Amino acid sequence: MFKLITLQDTIRIPPETFGNPLEKVGKDQVKQKYEGIVDEELGYVIAVTGIEVSPIGKIIPGDGATFHKVNFSLLTFYPLIQEIVEGDVVEIADFGAFVRIGPVDALLHVSQLMDDYISYDEKQGVLLGKESKRKLVTGDQVRARITAVSLGRAGSSGKIGITARQPFLGKLDWLEMDQAKPSEKKPETPKQET
């Protein structure tokens, strides 16, 4: 789920940037500190979207910089367990497919792809269902449910697991084909008279 979060912090304005517009220097400092990080509370920080820098700063003895309070907003992506997501397959491996959801790749393990025996064709980069003949390749669009989230610590990017083995999930082309099939009508049972 994408979120817009408003935060407060104190940033250091280096002395070599004195004389430059405070808002621009402040935004550069906030971007440097926050953009691209993965945090357990914030999720994946994508961008700094707005910033207000207090024009009054503090000087700390021994440091030539000034320290200013800032209010800013961040665009983040926080994957939630059970959330339905759509993404593009960016890589196929013998153990599954990596699907790009938002700014991160999630693992769709072969056991979570479909109710079929799946083989991997390394030359073509294809996951193929034995009975259904359905195949998954790089570039396919997939709808899936998030089943596991582990946000990274100390610089790692975290891991996300997804499944497509539930109704209305899977490769979007498969879902369209399933909906286009004529529905099988069950024979009506005669009503009993009482």
Coordinates of C-alpha atoms in Angstrom, one line a residue:
M1 CA 0.0 0.0 0.0
F2 CA 1.3 3.4 -0.9
K3 CA 1.1 6.0 1.8
L4 CA 1.9 9.7 2.2
I5 CA 3.5 10.2 5.6
T6 CA 4.3 13.6 7.3
L7 CA 7.3 13.7 9.7
Q8 CA 9.4 16.1 11.7
D9 CA 13.2 15.9 12.1
T10 CA 16.2 18.1 12.6
I11 CA 18.7 18.3 9.7
R12 CA 22.3 19.5 9.5
I13 CA 22.9 22.4 7.0
P14 CA 26.6 22.1 6.1
P15 CA 28.6 25.4 6.1
E16 CA 29.6 25.0 2.5
T17 CA 25.9 25.3 1.5
F18 CA 25.4 28.6 3.3
G19 CA 24.0 31.2 0.9
N20 CA 22.1 28.7 -1.1
P21 CA 18.3 28.6 -0.8
L22 CA 17.5 27.0 2.5
E23 CA 14.5 25.0 1.2
K24 CA 16.6 23.4 -1.6
V25 CA 19.5 22.5 0.7
G26 CA 17.0 21.2 3.3
K27 CA 15.3 19.0 0.7
D28 CA 18.6 17.6 -0.5
Q29 CA 19.6 16.7 3.1
V30 CA 16.2 15.0 3.8
K31 CA 16.4 13.1 0.5
Q32 CA 19.9 12.0 1.3
K33 CA 18.8 10.7 4.7
Y34 CA 15.4 9.1 3.8
E35 CA 15.0 8.2 0.1
G36 CA 15.7 4.6 -0.7
I37 CA 15.7 3.3 2.9
V38 CA 13.7 0.4 4.2
D39 CA 12.3 0.9 7.7
E40 CA 10.0 -1.4 9.8
E41 CA 7.7 1.6 10.6
L42 CA 7.8 3.5 7.3
G43 CA 8.2 0.6 4.8
Y44 CA 10.0 1.4 1.5
V45 CA 10.7 5.1 1.3
I46 CA 10.3 6.2 -2.4
A47 CA 10.5 10.0 -2.4
V48 CA 10.4 13.2 -0.4
T49 CA 7.4 15.1 -1.7
G50 CA 7.3 18.3 0.3
I51 CA 9.4 20.1 2.9
E52 CA 9.3 23.1 5.2
V53 CA 12.5 24.2 6.8
S54 CA 12.5 26.4 9.8
P55 CA 14.6 29.6 9.0
I56 CA 15.9 29.7 12.5
G57 CA 18.7 27.2 13.2
K58 CA 20.9 26.3 16.1
I59 CA 24.7 26.2 16.2
I60 CA 26.4 23.5 18.2
P61 CA 29.9 24.3 19.5
G62 CA 32.6 22.5 17.5
D63 CA 30.5 22.2 14.4
G64 CA 30.3 24.9 11.8
A65 CA 26.9 23.7 10.5
T66 CA 23.5 24.9 11.5
F67 CA 20.7 22.6 12.6
H68 CA 17.2 23.3 11.5
K69 CA 13.8 21.7 12.3
V70 CA 12.0 20.4 9.2
N71 CA 8.5 19.2 8.5
F72 CA 8.3 17.0 5.4
S73 CA 6.2 14.3 3.7
L74 CA 7.4 11.0 2.3
L75 CA 5.8 8.8 -0.3
T76 CA 6.2 5.2 1.0
F77 CA 5.2 1.7 0.0
Y78 CA 4.3 -0.5 3.0
P79 CA 3.3 -4.1 1.9
L80 CA 0.5 -5.5 4.1
I81 CA -0.2 -9.2 4.6
Q82 CA -3.4 -10.3 2.7
E83 CA -3.2 -7.2 0.4
I84 CA -4.0 -7.9 -3.2
V85 CA -1.4 -6.5 -5.6
E86 CA -0.7 -6.6 -9.3
G87 CA 2.8 -6.5 -10.9
D88 CA 5.0 -7.5 -13.8
V89 CA 7.1 -10.7 -13.8
V90 CA 10.7 -9.4 -13.9
E91 CA 12.6 -12.6 -13.5
I92 CA 11.9 -16.4 -13.8
A93 CA 14.0 -19.0 -11.9
D94 CA 13.6 -22.7 -11.3
F95 CA 12.1 -22.0 -7.9
G96 CA 9.6 -19.3 -9.0
A97 CA 9.1 -15.9 -10.4
F98 CA 10.0 -12.4 -9.1
V99 CA 7.1 -10.0 -9.5
R100 CA 7.7 -6.2 -9.3
I101 CA 5.0 -4.7 -7.0
G102 CA 5.6 -1.0 -6.4
P103 CA 9.3 -0.3 -5.8
V104 CA 10.2 -3.9 -4.8
D105 CA 10.3 -7.5 -6.2
A106 CA 8.2 -10.2 -4.5
L107 CA 8.8 -13.9 -4.8
L108 CA 6.0 -16.0 -6.3
H109 CA 7.3 -19.5 -5.4
V110 CA 6.4 -22.3 -7.9
S111 CA 4.3 -24.0 -5.2
Q112 CA 2.2 -20.8 -5.0
L113 CA 1.7 -20.3 -8.8
M114 CA -1.1 -22.8 -9.7
D115 CA -2.7 -26.1 -8.9
D116 CA -0.5 -28.1 -11.4
Y117 CA 2.9 -29.7 -11.6
I118 CA 5.2 -27.0 -12.9
S119 CA 8.4 -27.5 -14.9
Y120 CA 11.1 -24.9 -15.6
D121 CA 12.5 -24.4 -19.1
E122 CA 15.8 -22.6 -18.6
K123 CA 16.5 -21.9 -22.3
Q124 CA 13.2 -20.1 -22.7
G125 CA 12.9 -18.8 -19.2
V126 CA 9.4 -20.3 -18.8
L127 CA 7.5 -21.9 -15.9
L128 CA 5.0 -24.3 -17.5
G129 CA 2.0 -26.2 -16.0
K130 CA 2.0 -29.9 -17.0
E131 CA -1.8 -30.4 -17.2
S132 CA -3.0 -26.9 -17.9
K133 CA -0.2 -26.0 -20.4
R134 CA -0.3 -22.5 -18.8
K135 CA 3.0 -20.7 -18.9
L136 CA 4.6 -17.8 -17.1
V137 CA 7.3 -15.7 -18.7
T138 CA 9.1 -12.4 -18.0
G139 CA 6.8 -9.5 -18.8
D140 CA 3.6 -11.2 -17.8
Q141 CA 1.2 -9.4 -15.5
V142 CA 0.1 -11.1 -12.3
R143 CA -2.4 -10.5 -9.6
A144 CA -1.4 -12.0 -6.2
R145 CA -2.0 -11.8 -2.5
I146 CA 0.8 -10.9 -0.1
T147 CA 1.5 -13.8 2.3
A148 CA 4.7 -12.9 4.0
V149 CA 6.6 -9.6 4.7
S150 CA 10.0 -9.2 6.2
L151 CA 11.3 -5.6 6.0
G152 CA 15.0 -5.4 5.9
R153 CA 17.3 -4.5 8.7
A154 CA 20.7 -2.8 8.5
G155 CA 20.7 -2.1 4.8
S156 CA 19.0 -5.2 3.4
S157 CA 16.0 -4.7 1.2
G158 CA 13.6 -7.1 2.9
K159 CA 11.6 -9.9 1.4
I160 CA 8.0 -10.3 0.3
G161 CA 6.2 -13.6 -0.5
I162 CA 3.1 -13.8 -2.6
T163 CA 0.6 -16.4 -3.7
A164 CA -1.6 -16.8 -6.8
R165 CA -3.3 -20.1 -5.7
Q166 CA -6.6 -18.6 -4.8
P167 CA -9.7 -17.7 -6.8
F168 CA -9.3 -14.6 -9.0
L169 CA -5.5 -14.6 -8.6
G170 CA -2.8 -15.5 -11.2
K171 CA -1.6 -14.3 -14.5
L172 CA -4.1 -11.7 -15.8
D173 CA -4.5 -13.5 -19.2
W174 CA -5.5 -16.7 -17.4
L175 CA -8.1 -14.8 -15.4
E176 CA -9.6 -13.3 -18.6
M177 CA -9.7 -16.7 -20.2
D178 CA -11.4 -18.2 -17.1
Q179 CA -14.1 -15.5 -17.2
A180 CA -14.6 -15.9 -20.9
K181 CA -15.4 -19.6 -20.6
P182 CA -19.2 -20.4 -20.7
S183 CA -20.4 -21.1 -17.2
E184 CA -21.3 -24.7 -16.6
K185 CA -24.9 -24.9 -15.6
K186 CA -25.9 -27.6 -13.2
P187 CA -29.1 -29.5 -14.1
E188 CA -32.0 -28.2 -12.2
T189 CA -33.5 -30.7 -9.7
P190 CA -37.2 -31.1 -9.9
K191 CA -39.1 -29.5 -7.1
Q192 CA -41.0 -31.9 -4.8
E193 CA -44.6 -31.3 -4.2
T194 CA -45.7 -31.3 -0.6

